[in-house]
Coordinates of C-alpha atoms in Angstrom, one line a residue:
X788 CA 18.8 51.8 -78.2
X789 CA 21.1 54.0 -80.3
X790 CA 22.9 51.9 -83.0
X791 CA 20.9 48.8 -82.3
X792 CA 19.0 46.9 -85.0
X793 CA 15.7 45.3 -84.2
X794 CA 13.5 43.3 -86.4
X795 CA 9.9 43.6 -85.4
X796 CA 8.8 41.0 -88.0
X797 CA 11.1 38.4 -86.4
X798 CA 10.3 39.3 -82.8
X799 CA 6.5 39.4 -83.2
X800 CA 6.5 36.3 -85.5
X801 CA 8.4 34.3 -82.9
X802 CA 6.0 35.5 -80.2
X803 CA 3.0 34.5 -82.3
X804 CA 4.5 31.1 -83.2
X805 CA 5.2 30.3 -79.5
X806 CA 1.8 31.4 -78.3
X807 CA 0.0 28.9 -76.1
X808 CA -2.5 29.6 -73.2
X809 CA -1.3 29.5 -69.6
X810 CA -1.6 26.3 -67.7
X811 CA -5.2 25.7 -66.9
X812 CA -6.5 28.1 -69.6
X813 CA -8.6 27.2 -72.6
X814 CA -6.8 27.3 -76.0
X815 CA -9.9 28.5 -77.8
X816 CA -10.6 31.4 -75.5
X817 CA -11.4 33.9 -78.3
X818 CA -9.7 35.0 -81.5
X819 CA -7.4 37.5 -79.8
X820 CA -6.0 34.9 -77.5
X821 CA -5.1 32.7 -80.4
X822 CA -3.8 35.5 -82.7
X823 CA -2.0 38.1 -80.5
X824 CA -1.2 40.3 -83.5
X825 CA -3.0 42.0 -86.4
X826 CA -2.0 43.0 -89.9
X827 CA 0.3 46.0 -89.9
X828 CA -1.0 49.5 -90.5
X829 CA 0.1 51.1 -93.8
X830 CA 2.2 54.2 -94.0
X831 CA -0.9 56.3 -94.8
X832 CA -2.8 55.1 -91.7
X833 CA 0.2 55.9 -89.5
X834 CA 0.6 59.3 -91.0
X835 CA -3.1 60.0 -90.5
X836 CA -3.0 59.1 -86.8
X837 CA 0.1 61.3 -86.3
X838 CA -1.8 64.2 -88.0
X839 CA -4.8 63.5 -85.7
X840 CA -2.6 63.5 -82.6
X841 CA -0.4 66.4 -83.8
X842 CA 2.8 64.6 -83.0
X843 CA 5.1 62.2 -84.7
X844 CA 5.1 58.8 -82.9
X845 CA 8.3 57.5 -81.4
X846 CA 10.4 55.2 -83.7
X847 CA 9.9 51.8 -82.0
X848 CA 6.2 52.3 -81.8
X849 CA 5.9 53.4 -85.4
X850 CA 7.9 50.4 -86.5
X851 CA 5.7 48.1 -84.4
X852 CA 2.4 49.5 -85.9
X853 CA 3.8 48.9 -89.4
X854 CA 4.1 45.2 -88.5
X855 CA 1.1 44.7 -86.2
X856 CA -1.7 47.2 -85.7
X857 CA -2.2 46.3 -82.1
X858 CA -1.3 43.3 -79.9
X859 CA -2.8 41.0 -77.3
X860 CA -0.3 41.5 -74.5
X861 CA -2.2 39.3 -72.0
X862 CA -0.2 40.7 -69.0
X863 CA -1.3 39.1 -65.8
X864 CA -3.4 41.6 -63.7
X865 CA -2.6 44.5 -65.9
X866 CA -2.8 45.3 -69.7
X867 CA -4.5 42.8 -71.9
X868 CA -4.9 44.5 -75.3
X869 CA -2.9 47.3 -77.1
X870 CA -5.0 49.1 -79.6
X871 CA -4.1 50.0 -83.2
X872 CA -3.9 53.4 -85.0
X873 CA -7.7 53.7 -84.8
X874 CA -7.8 53.3 -81.1
X875 CA -4.9 55.3 -79.5
X876 CA -5.6 58.8 -78.2
X877 CA -4.3 61.3 -75.6
X878 CA -5.0 60.2 -72.0
X879 CA -5.9 63.7 -70.8
X880 CA -5.8 62.7 -67.1
X881 CA -9.5 61.8 -66.5
X882 CA -8.8 60.9 -62.9
X883 CA -7.0 64.1 -62.0
X884 CA -3.8 62.3 -61.2
X885 CA -1.7 65.4 -61.9
X886 CA -3.0 67.3 -58.9
X887 CA -2.3 64.3 -56.6
X888 CA 1.3 63.8 -57.9
X889 CA 2.0 67.5 -57.8
X890 CA 0.9 67.8 -54.2
X891 CA 3.5 65.2 -53.3
X892 CA 6.4 66.9 -54.9
X893 CA 7.7 68.7 -51.8
X894 CA 10.0 71.7 -51.7
X895 CA 12.9 70.2 -53.6
X896 CA 11.6 67.6 -56.0
X897 CA 13.7 65.4 -58.3
X898 CA 13.5 66.0 -62.0
X899 CA 12.0 62.6 -62.6
X900 CA 9.3 63.3 -60.0
X901 CA 8.4 66.6 -61.7
X902 CA 8.3 64.8 -65.1
X903 CA 6.0 62.0 -63.7
X904 CA 3.6 64.5 -62.2
X905 CA 3.2 66.2 -65.6
X906 CA 2.9 62.9 -67.5
X907 CA -0.8 62.3 -67.0
X908 CA -2.0 65.3 -69.0
X909 CA 0.3 64.8 -72.0
X910 CA 0.6 61.0 -72.3
X911 CA -0.7 58.9 -75.1
X912 CA -3.0 56.0 -74.1
X913 CA -2.4 52.7 -75.9
X914 CA -4.5 50.1 -74.1
X915 CA -8.1 49.1 -75.1
X916 CA -8.6 46.3 -72.6
X917 CA -7.1 46.1 -69.1
X918 CA -7.7 45.5 -65.4
X919 CA -8.0 49.1 -64.2
X920 CA -4.6 49.7 -65.8
X921 CA -3.2 52.0 -68.4
X922 CA -0.2 51.9 -70.9
X923 CA 0.9 55.5 -71.4
X924 CA 3.6 56.8 -73.7
X925 CA 5.0 60.1 -72.4
X926 CA 6.4 62.6 -75.1
X927 CA 7.8 64.6 -72.2
X928 CA 10.1 61.7 -71.2
X929 CA 12.1 61.4 -74.4
X930 CA 15.6 60.1 -75.1
X931 CA 18.3 61.0 -77.7
X932 CA 16.8 58.6 -80.2
X933 CA 13.3 60.1 -80.0
X934 CA 11.9 57.2 -77.9
X935 CA 9.2 58.1 -75.4
X936 CA 9.2 56.3 -72.1
X937 CA 6.2 54.0 -71.5
X938 CA 4.5 54.0 -68.1
X939 CA 2.1 51.2 -66.9
X940 CA -0.2 52.4 -64.2
X941 CA -2.1 49.8 -62.3
X942 CA -4.9 51.7 -60.7
X943 CA -5.8 48.9 -58.3
X944 CA -2.3 48.7 -56.8
X945 CA -1.9 52.1 -55.3
X946 CA 1.8 52.1 -56.5
X947 CA 3.8 54.3 -58.7
X948 CA 3.6 53.4 -62.4
X949 CA 6.2 51.1 -63.8
X950 CA 8.6 52.9 -66.3
X951 CA 10.1 51.4 -69.4
X952 CA 12.5 53.5 -71.5
X953 CA 10.7 52.8 -74.7
X954 CA 7.8 51.0 -76.3
X955 CA 10.3 48.3 -77.5
X956 CA 11.6 47.8 -74.0
X957 CA 8.1 47.4 -72.8
X958 CA 7.2 44.8 -75.4
X959 CA 10.5 42.8 -74.8
X960 CA 9.6 42.8 -71.1
X961 CA 6.1 41.6 -71.9
X962 CA 7.5 38.8 -74.1
X963 CA 9.6 37.6 -71.2
X964 CA 6.5 37.7 -68.9
X965 CA 4.6 35.7 -71.5
X966 CA 7.3 33.0 -71.1
X967 CA 7.4 33.2 -67.4
X968 CA 3.6 32.8 -67.2
X969 CA 3.8 29.5 -69.1
X970 CA 6.8 27.9 -67.6
X971 CA 4.7 25.4 -65.6
X972 CA 3.3 24.0 -68.9
X973 CA 5.3 20.8 -69.7
X974 CA 4.5 21.2 -73.4
X975 CA 5.8 24.8 -73.5
X976 CA 9.0 24.0 -75.4
X977 CA 10.4 26.0 -78.2
X978 CA 13.6 27.5 -79.6
X979 CA 13.6 30.2 -76.9
X980 CA 13.1 27.9 -74.0
X981 CA 15.8 25.6 -75.3
X982 CA 18.2 28.5 -75.8
X983 CA 17.6 29.9 -72.3
X984 CA 17.9 26.5 -70.6
X985 CA 21.3 26.0 -72.4
X986 CA 22.3 29.4 -71.0
X987 CA 21.4 28.2 -67.5
X988 CA 23.6 25.1 -67.8
X989 CA 26.5 27.1 -69.4
X990 CA 26.2 29.7 -66.5
X991 CA 26.3 26.9 -63.9
X992 CA 29.6 25.5 -65.3
X993 CA 31.0 29.0 -65.7
X994 CA 30.2 29.8 -62.1
X995 CA 31.9 26.6 -60.9
X996 CA 35.0 27.6 -62.9
X997 CA 35.1 30.9 -61.1
X998 CA 33.9 32.9 -64.1
X999 CA 30.8 34.3 -62.2
X1000 CA 30.9 37.6 -64.0
X1001 CA 30.1 35.8 -67.3
X1002 CA 27.5 33.6 -65.6
X1003 CA 25.6 36.5 -64.1
X1004 CA 24.0 38.1 -67.3
X1005 CA 23.1 34.6 -68.6
X1006 CA 21.2 33.8 -65.4
X1007 CA 19.6 37.2 -65.2
X1008 CA 18.2 36.9 -68.7
X1009 CA 17.1 33.3 -68.1
X1010 CA 15.4 34.3 -64.9
X1011 CA 13.5 37.1 -66.7
X1012 CA 12.1 34.3 -68.9
X1013 CA 11.2 32.3 -65.8
X1014 CA 13.4 29.4 -66.7
X1015 CA 13.8 26.6 -64.1
X1016 CA 17.0 26.6 -62.0
X1017 CA 17.9 30.1 -63.1
X1018 CA 16.6 31.8 -59.9
X1019 CA 18.2 29.5 -57.4
X1020 CA 21.6 29.7 -59.2
X1021 CA 21.4 33.5 -59.6
X1022 CA 20.4 33.9 -55.9
X1023 CA 23.5 32.0 -54.9
X1024 CA 25.7 34.3 -56.8
X1025 CA 24.0 37.4 -55.4
X1026 CA 24.1 35.9 -51.9
X1027 CA 27.9 35.8 -52.1
X1028 CA 28.2 39.3 -53.7
X1029 CA 26.0 40.7 -50.8
X1030 CA 26.4 38.2 -47.9
X1031 CA 24.4 40.3 -45.4
X1032 CA 21.3 40.3 -47.6
X1033 CA 19.2 37.2 -47.1
X1034 CA 17.9 35.1 -50.0
X1035 CA 14.9 32.8 -50.2
X1036 CA 15.8 29.5 -51.8
X1037 CA 12.2 28.2 -51.9
X1038 CA 11.7 24.5 -52.0
X1039 CA 15.4 23.8 -52.2
X1040 CA 15.5 23.8 -48.4
X1041 CA 13.4 20.6 -48.3
X1042 CA 15.5 18.7 -50.8
X1043 CA 17.6 16.1 -48.8
X1044 CA 20.4 16.8 -51.3
X1045 CA 20.7 20.5 -50.2
X1046 CA 19.0 20.7 -46.9
X1047 CA 22.2 20.9 -44.8
X1048 CA 23.4 23.9 -46.9
X1049 CA 20.1 25.7 -47.5
X1050 CA 17.9 25.3 -44.4
X1051 CA 20.3 27.0 -42.0
X1052 CA 20.7 30.0 -44.3
X1053 CA 16.9 30.3 -44.5
X1054 CA 16.8 30.1 -40.7
X1055 CA 19.5 32.7 -40.4
X1056 CA 17.3 35.1 -42.4
X1057 CA 14.4 34.4 -40.1
X1058 CA 16.5 34.9 -37.0
X1059 CA 17.8 38.2 -38.4
X1060 CA 14.3 39.5 -38.7
X1061 CA 13.6 38.7 -35.1
X1062 CA 16.3 37.7 -32.7
X1063 CA 14.0 36.3 -30.1
X1064 CA 11.3 33.6 -30.6
X1065 CA 7.9 35.0 -31.2
X1066 CA 4.6 34.4 -33.0
X1067 CA 6.2 35.1 -36.4
X1068 CA 8.2 32.0 -36.0
X1069 CA 5.1 30.0 -36.4
X1070 CA 4.5 31.5 -39.8
X1071 CA 8.0 30.7 -40.9
X1072 CA 7.8 27.1 -39.6
X1073 CA 4.4 26.7 -41.4
X1074 CA 6.0 28.1 -44.6
X1075 CA 8.9 25.6 -44.3
X1076 CA 6.5 22.8 -43.7
X1077 CA 4.5 23.8 -46.8
X1078 CA 7.8 23.5 -48.8
X1079 CA 8.3 20.0 -47.5
X1080 CA 10.7 20.6 -44.6
X1081 CA 10.1 18.5 -41.5
X1082 CA 8.7 21.0 -38.9
X1083 CA 10.9 19.6 -36.0
X1084 CA 14.0 19.9 -38.2
X1085 CA 13.1 23.4 -39.1
X1086 CA 12.4 24.4 -35.5
X1087 CA 15.7 22.8 -34.2
X1088 CA 17.7 24.5 -36.9
X1089 CA 16.2 27.9 -36.1
X1090 CA 16.8 27.4 -32.4
X1091 CA 20.5 26.5 -33.1
X1092 CA 21.0 29.5 -35.3
X1093 CA 19.5 31.8 -32.6
X1094 CA 21.6 30.3 -29.8
X1095 CA 24.8 30.4 -31.8
X1096 CA 25.2 26.6 -31.6
X1097 CA 24.7 25.7 -35.2
X1098 CA 27.8 24.3 -36.9
X1099 CA 28.3 24.0 -40.7
X1100 CA 29.7 20.5 -41.1
X1101 CA 30.1 19.4 -44.8
X1102 CA 31.8 16.1 -45.6
X1103 CA 35.2 15.4 -47.0
X1104 CA 38.4 17.6 -47.2
X1105 CA 36.3 20.8 -47.4
X1106 CA 34.6 19.8 -44.2
X1107 CA 37.9 19.2 -42.4
X1108 CA 39.1 22.6 -43.5
X1109 CA 35.8 24.2 -42.2
X1110 CA 36.4 22.6 -38.8
X1111 CA 40.0 23.8 -38.6
X1112 CA 38.9 27.3 -39.7
X1113 CA 36.1 27.5 -37.2
X1114 CA 38.5 26.6 -34.3
X1115 CA 40.7 29.6 -35.5
X1116 CA 37.8 32.0 -35.9
X1117 CA 36.2 31.1 -32.6
X1118 CA 39.2 32.6 -30.8
X1119 CA 39.6 35.6 -33.1
X1120 CA 42.1 34.5 -35.7
X1121 CA 39.7 35.3 -38.6
X1122 CA 42.4 36.1 -41.2
X1123 CA 44.1 32.7 -40.6
X1124 CA 40.7 31.0 -40.7
X1125 CA 40.0 32.6 -44.0
X1126 CA 43.3 31.5 -45.5
X1127 CA 42.4 27.9 -44.5
X1128 CA 39.0 28.2 -46.2
X1129 CA 40.5 29.8 -49.3
X1130 CA 43.1 27.1 -49.7
X1131 CA 40.6 24.3 -49.3
X1132 CA 37.8 25.9 -51.5
X1133 CA 38.9 24.1 -54.8
X1134 CA 38.2 20.8 -53.0
X1135 CA 34.6 21.7 -52.2
X1136 CA 32.1 19.4 -54.0
X1137 CA 28.6 20.4 -54.9
X1138 CA 26.0 18.1 -53.4
X1139 CA 23.8 18.4 -56.5
X1140 CA 23.5 20.4 -59.8
X1141 CA 21.6 23.2 -58.1
X1142 CA 24.5 24.2 -55.8
X1143 CA 27.3 26.2 -57.1
X1144 CA 28.9 27.5 -53.9
X1145 CA 29.1 26.5 -50.2
X1146 CA 26.1 28.5 -49.1
X1147 CA 25.9 26.8 -45.7
X1148 CA 29.1 28.6 -44.7
X1149 CA 27.1 31.8 -44.3
X1150 CA 25.0 30.3 -41.5
X1151 CA 27.9 29.2 -39.3
X1152 CA 28.1 31.6 -36.3
X1153 CA 31.9 31.9 -36.5
X1154 CA 32.6 31.6 -40.2
X1155 CA 29.6 33.3 -41.7
X1156 CA 30.7 36.7 -40.2
X1157 CA 34.1 36.3 -42.1
X1158 CA 32.4 36.6 -45.5
X1159 CA 32.7 40.2 -46.5
X1160 CA 31.5 41.2 -50.1
X1161 CA 35.2 41.1 -51.2
X1162 CA 35.6 37.6 -49.8
X1163 CA 32.3 36.6 -51.3
X1164 CA 33.7 37.6 -54.7
X1165 CA 36.9 35.7 -54.0
X1166 CA 34.8 32.6 -53.4
X1167 CA 32.9 33.0 -56.6
X1168 CA 36.1 33.6 -58.6
X1169 CA 37.8 30.4 -57.3
X1170 CA 37.3 27.3 -59.4
X1171 CA 35.7 24.5 -57.4
X1172 CA 33.8 21.2 -57.5
X1173 CA 36.1 19.6 -59.9
X1174 CA 36.4 22.5 -62.3
X1175 CA 39.6 24.2 -63.2
X1176 CA 40.7 27.7 -64.1
X1177 CA 42.8 30.7 -62.9
X1178 CA 42.6 31.5 -59.2
X1179 CA 42.0 35.1 -58.1
X1180 CA 44.4 37.3 -56.3
X1181 CA 44.0 36.8 -52.5
X1182 CA 41.9 39.4 -50.7
X1183 CA 44.1 41.3 -48.2
X1184 CA 43.9 40.4 -44.6
X1185 CA 41.4 42.5 -42.6
X1186 CA 43.2 42.8 -39.3
X1187 CA 45.9 45.5 -39.0
X1188 CA 49.0 44.6 -37.0
X1189 CA 49.4 45.9 -33.5
X1190 CA 46.9 48.0 -31.5
X1191 CA 46.8 51.3 -33.3
X1192 CA 43.2 50.7 -34.4
X1193 CA 42.1 51.2 -30.8
X1194 CA 42.8 54.9 -31.1
X1195 CA 40.6 55.3 -34.3
X1196 CA 37.7 57.8 -34.0
X1197 CA 34.2 56.3 -33.4
X1198 CA 32.5 55.5 -36.7
X1199 CA 29.4 57.6 -35.8
X1200 CA 31.5 60.7 -34.9
X1201 CA 30.6 60.4 -31.2
X1202 CA 33.1 60.2 -28.3
X1203 CA 35.1 57.0 -28.3
X1204 CA 34.1 54.3 -25.8
X1205 CA 36.7 53.3 -23.2
X1206 CA 38.4 50.0 -23.6
X1207 CA 40.2 47.6 -21.3
X1208 CA 42.0 44.3 -22.0
X1209 CA 43.8 41.5 -20.2
X1210 CA 46.5 39.6 -22.1
X1211 CA 47.8 36.3 -20.7
X1212 CA 50.9 34.8 -22.3
X1213 CA 50.7 31.2 -23.7
X1214 CA 47.5 30.2 -21.9
X1215 CA 44.4 28.7 -23.4
X1216 CA 41.6 31.4 -23.7
X1217 CA 39.1 28.8 -22.4
X1218 CA 40.9 29.1 -19.0
X1219 CA 40.3 32.8 -18.7
X1220 CA 37.0 32.5 -16.8
X1221 CA 38.7 30.4 -14.2
X1222 CA 41.5 33.0 -13.8
X1223 CA 39.6 36.3 -13.8
X1224 CA 35.9 35.4 -14.1
X1225 CA 33.2 36.0 -11.6
X1226 CA 32.1 33.0 -9.5
X1227 CA 31.1 30.0 -11.6
X1228 CA 31.9 31.9 -14.8
X1229 CA 32.2 30.0 -18.0
X1230 CA 32.5 30.9 -21.6
X1231 CA 29.1 31.8 -23.1
X1232 CA 28.0 31.0 -26.7
X1233 CA 29.4 33.1 -29.5
X1234 CA 28.1 36.7 -29.3
X1235 CA 27.6 39.1 -32.2
X1236 CA 30.2 41.8 -31.5
X1237 CA 28.1 44.3 -33.4
X1238 CA 25.6 44.0 -30.4
X1239 CA 28.4 44.2 -27.8
X1240 CA 27.5 47.5 -26.3
X1241 CA 23.9 46.4 -25.6
X1242 CA 25.0 43.0 -24.2
X1243 CA 27.6 44.7 -22.0
X1244 CA 25.1 47.1 -20.5
X1245 CA 22.7 44.2 -19.8
X1246 CA 25.5 42.3 -18.1
X1247 CA 26.2 45.2 -15.7
X1248 CA 22.7 45.4 -14.4
X1249 CA 21.9 42.0 -12.9
X1250 CA 20.6 40.7 -9.7
X1251 CA 23.2 40.1 -7.1
X1252 CA 25.7 42.7 -8.4
X1253 CA 26.6 45.3 -5.8
X1254 CA 26.5 49.0 -6.8
X1255 CA 30.2 49.4 -6.2
X1256 CA 31.2 46.4 -8.3
X1257 CA 32.7 46.8 -11.8
X1258 CA 32.2 43.5 -13.5
X1259 CA 33.2 43.6 -17.2
X1260 CA 31.5 41.7 -20.0
X1261 CA 34.5 40.6 -22.1
X1262 CA 35.1 38.8 -25.4
X1263 CA 37.7 36.1 -25.2
X1264 CA 40.2 34.9 -27.8
X1265 CA 43.8 34.4 -28.9
X1266 CA 46.0 36.9 -30.6
X1267 CA 48.2 36.2 -33.7
X1268 CA 51.2 36.2 -31.4
X1269 CA 49.8 33.6 -29.1
X1270 CA 48.5 35.6 -26.1
X1271 CA 45.0 34.9 -24.8
X1272 CA 42.9 38.0 -24.3
X1273 CA 39.8 39.2 -22.6
X1274 CA 38.6 42.5 -24.1
X1275 CA 35.9 45.0 -23.1
X1276 CA 35.5 47.5 -25.9
X1277 CA 32.5 49.4 -24.6
X1278 CA 33.6 50.5 -21.2
X1279 CA 31.8 53.5 -19.8
X1280 CA 33.4 53.3 -16.3
X1281 CA 36.0 55.7 -15.1
X1282 CA 39.2 54.3 -13.6
X1283 CA 38.8 55.4 -10.0
X1284 CA 40.8 55.2 -6.7
X1285 CA 39.3 51.8 -5.9
X1286 CA 40.6 50.1 -9.1
X1287 CA 42.2 46.7 -8.6
X1288 CA 44.2 45.4 -11.6
X1289 CA 43.4 41.8 -12.5
X1290 CA 46.9 41.3 -13.8
X1291 CA 48.2 39.4 -10.8
X1292 CA 45.2 37.0 -10.8
X1293 CA 45.6 36.4 -14.5
X1294 CA 49.4 35.7 -14.3
X1295 CA 49.4 32.4 -12.3
X1296 CA 51.0 30.5 -15.2
X1297 CA 53.2 33.3 -16.7
X1298 CA 53.0 36.9 -17.7
X1299 CA 49.8 39.0 -17.9
X1300 CA 49.3 42.5 -19.1
X1301 CA 46.4 44.8 -18.3
X1302 CA 45.6 48.0 -20.2
X1303 CA 42.7 50.4 -19.5
X1304 CA 41.9 53.6 -21.3
X1305 CA 38.8 55.2 -19.9
X1306 CA 36.8 58.0 -21.3
X1307 CA 36.9 61.7 -20.4
X1308 CA 34.3 62.8 -17.9
X1309 CA 31.1 64.0 -19.5
X1310 CA 30.9 66.7 -16.9
X1311 CA 32.7 70.1 -16.9
X1312 CA 36.0 69.9 -15.0
X1313 CA 35.5 66.2 -14.6
X1314 CA 39.1 65.4 -15.5
X1315 CA 40.9 63.9 -18.5
X1316 CA 40.8 60.3 -19.6
X1317 CA 43.1 57.9 -17.8
X1318 CA 45.5 55.4 -19.3
X1319 CA 46.6 52.4 -17.1
X1320 CA 49.2 49.7 -17.6
X1321 CA 50.0 46.9 -15.2
X1322 CA 52.2 43.8 -15.8
X1323 CA 52.4 40.8 -13.6
X1324 CA 54.1 37.4 -13.7
X1325 CA 53.4 34.2 -11.6
X1326 CA 50.9 35.9 -9.4
X1327 CA 52.9 39.0 -8.6
X1328 CA 52.5 42.5 -10.1
X1329 CA 55.9 43.6 -11.5
X1330 CA 55.1 47.2 -12.4
X1331 CA 52.3 49.5 -13.2
X1332 CA 51.5 53.1 -14.1
X1333 CA 48.4 55.3 -14.5
X1334 CA 48.4 58.6 -16.4
X1335 CA 45.7 61.2 -15.9
X1336 CA 46.5 64.3 -17.9
X1337 CA 49.9 65.5 -16.6
X1338 CA 49.7 63.4 -13.4
X1339 CA 51.5 60.0 -13.4
X1340 CA 51.2 57.3 -10.7
X1341 CA 53.8 54.5 -11.0
X1342 CA 55.0 51.5 -9.1
X1343 CA 57.7 48.9 -9.7
X1344 CA 60.7 48.8 -12.0
X1345 CA 59.1 50.0 -15.3
X1346 CA 61.3 49.2 -18.4
X1347 CA 62.6 52.3 -20.2
X1348 CA 60.6 51.4 -23.3
X1349 CA 57.4 51.7 -21.3
X1350 CA 58.4 54.7 -19.1
X1351 CA 55.2 56.8 -19.0
X1352 CA 57.2 60.0 -18.7
X1353 CA 58.7 59.2 -22.2
X1354 CA 55.4 58.0 -23.7
X1355 CA 53.1 60.7 -22.4
X1356 CA 54.4 64.2 -22.9
X1357 CA 52.5 67.2 -21.4
X1358 CA 53.0 69.4 -24.5
X1359 CA 51.3 67.0 -26.9
X1360 CA 47.6 66.1 -27.5
X1361 CA 46.3 63.4 -25.2
X1362 CA 45.9 60.8 -28.0
X1363 CA 49.5 60.9 -29.0
X1364 CA 50.7 59.4 -25.7
X1365 CA 48.0 56.6 -25.9
X1366 CA 49.1 55.7 -29.4
X1367 CA 52.8 55.8 -28.4
X1368 CA 52.1 53.5 -25.5
X1369 CA 50.1 51.0 -27.6
X1370 CA 52.9 50.8 -30.1
X1371 CA 55.5 50.3 -27.3
X1372 CA 53.3 47.4 -26.0
X1373 CA 53.2 45.8 -29.5
X1374 CA 57.0 46.1 -29.8
X1375 CA 57.9 44.9 -26.3
X1376 CA 55.3 42.1 -25.9
X1377 CA 54.0 41.5 -29.4
X1378 CA 50.5 42.5 -28.2
X1379 CA 47.8 42.9 -30.7
X1380 CA 44.0 42.4 -31.0
X1381 CA 41.9 41.1 -33.8
X1382 CA 39.9 44.1 -34.9
X1383 CA 37.5 42.3 -37.3
X1384 CA 36.5 39.6 -34.8
X1385 CA 36.0 42.2 -32.0
X1386 CA 33.9 44.6 -34.2
X1387 CA 32.1 42.5 -36.8
X1388 CA 32.6 38.8 -35.8
X1389 CA 31.5 36.5 -33.1
X1390 CA 33.5 35.5 -30.0
X1391 CA 32.9 33.6 -26.8
X1392 CA 32.2 35.9 -23.8
X1393 CA 32.1 35.8 -20.1
X1394 CA 31.8 38.2 -17.1
X1395 CA 34.9 39.0 -15.0
X1396 CA 35.1 39.6 -11.3
X1397 CA 34.9 43.2 -10.2
X1398 CA 37.7 45.5 -11.3
X1399 CA 36.9 47.7 -8.2
X1400 CA 37.3 46.7 -4.5
X1401 CA 34.5 47.2 -2.0
X1402 CA 34.5 50.6 -0.1
X1403 CA 36.3 50.3 3.2
X1404 CA 34.7 51.2 6.5
X1405 CA 34.1 55.0 6.6
X1406 CA 35.1 55.4 3.0
X1407 CA 32.6 57.5 1.1
X1408 CA 30.8 56.0 -1.9
X1409 CA 28.2 57.5 -4.1
X1410 CA 26.0 55.5 -6.5
X1411 CA 23.8 57.3 -9.0
X1412 CA 21.1 55.6 -11.0
X1413 CA 19.2 57.3 -13.7
X1414 CA 15.6 56.1 -14.4
X1415 CA 13.5 57.2 -17.3
X1416 CA 9.8 57.8 -16.5
X1417 CA 7.0 58.0 -19.1
X1418 CA 5.2 61.3 -19.1

């Protein structure tokens, strides 16, 4: 508050002039309700109370008392009346709150928690009428201007008290609440409501022009006054700034003008809370019905979101760009997909005045995952829906070139999972199940790659799968260089003697490359990790090698650039050879993989045929299965 001027006469006078009862209340409900304020206390009365209390009152509270000696706050379920100089006194902790708060401090409490624990015995009580609530000024929580923090404790709530940095801040908040409590009254129109509504409209236009940073504070203030439209516009901006945090758009989901954009986003939030249908779905469906959404429509939308079959399909040029981008993203080309969306965004048209961004994009199973916070800001900063303005600098692509990222340490600090991949040159990724899939394999619906390890483990334990088999659950797509790929990024298997490369089967129409880097054995002396490469063309394996520590197995005429003796050197750390081999594959074949799609996006998946042959007659085979029993 330092350096700010504030006129209590103007502020309280405006509040008094605007006063009307809430909707459904009586206007003549008592003198206090009609006249919130009272004549101000003179300087002598204020000095007398300070002498009685033994403390000089904080500046904003002293100034308030000089204008109005008390106030009818009328806070819903809280404080109703603030007393004047004759009423205020020290709280003195009549309910022994100090002991309870001190008991909860722990061994290393924060300074603010210690301060709160001591507040109850030193605070000044202001309220004279309340709902089991107290308005307490704390001289022990004082800022550089001498202002005391004000705490509102609602005894019926069981929650920590609400803190305001000063008495003035509290009163300004209560004034905004006064407005919010009366927003449903059609006759509640005054200079403040007109000004805030003008701010909402200006913020809407600013947002469409890409000037969202100027729109945000206007909408935040209008929302604090409860103004119509402010919440739904503000939530859209916040949704793009934090795309992973769901927002509730209320009755907007039922409006035919916005339903196609909003309802899928609301269903996405529900599906995120519970990935499988359950009893809670009934509550959500009932809530949607109460808002005016057809129950069958809501149920179908929720089911499509869960199954990954929902498609965001807006009309016009923007819709055509969305369809093009989805086709790119569904095969892993997420950066290219984003560039298509970014270029088309200025042609997006709002379906009504309450929509300022293509919210429905977030619910598309392929495109929603592309929206990082940085890209969300890029959308907000781009002029759209007929508005003009400067365009933002493009957000950098998310996928690094090549394959180096496969060697990065695990994010959780744990041992890296193994990985294996099949690349097929120039073929349609939709044909991969026919080339290397298990019997009757077909592409499944898009799977969330963040759940890939769980899905992969579930795919390995299925009825009809023999213990010796090694079927891989893989994500399918297309690289930026045009190769189709099938990738297993959570491989816990070791590359054993019965390994059979799928390169030959994958290469019926051209070249195919297989890479497998397994994980070191978790057991002592279990051996190092293995790195395997095999290359085939037109159904015949051309060459292959497998490296385990210092041992190299090789076959065929291996090109010099891929010679394992040159790539894997015994005097270097194990990871250096892997990195050198991956870089050589990128140079020789242009091989790469879309990191973002494989780690944070959604891709089609299928299960391959076994990467291990069956044990031959007389060949030993051991299968261990670990089962957890409840004690």
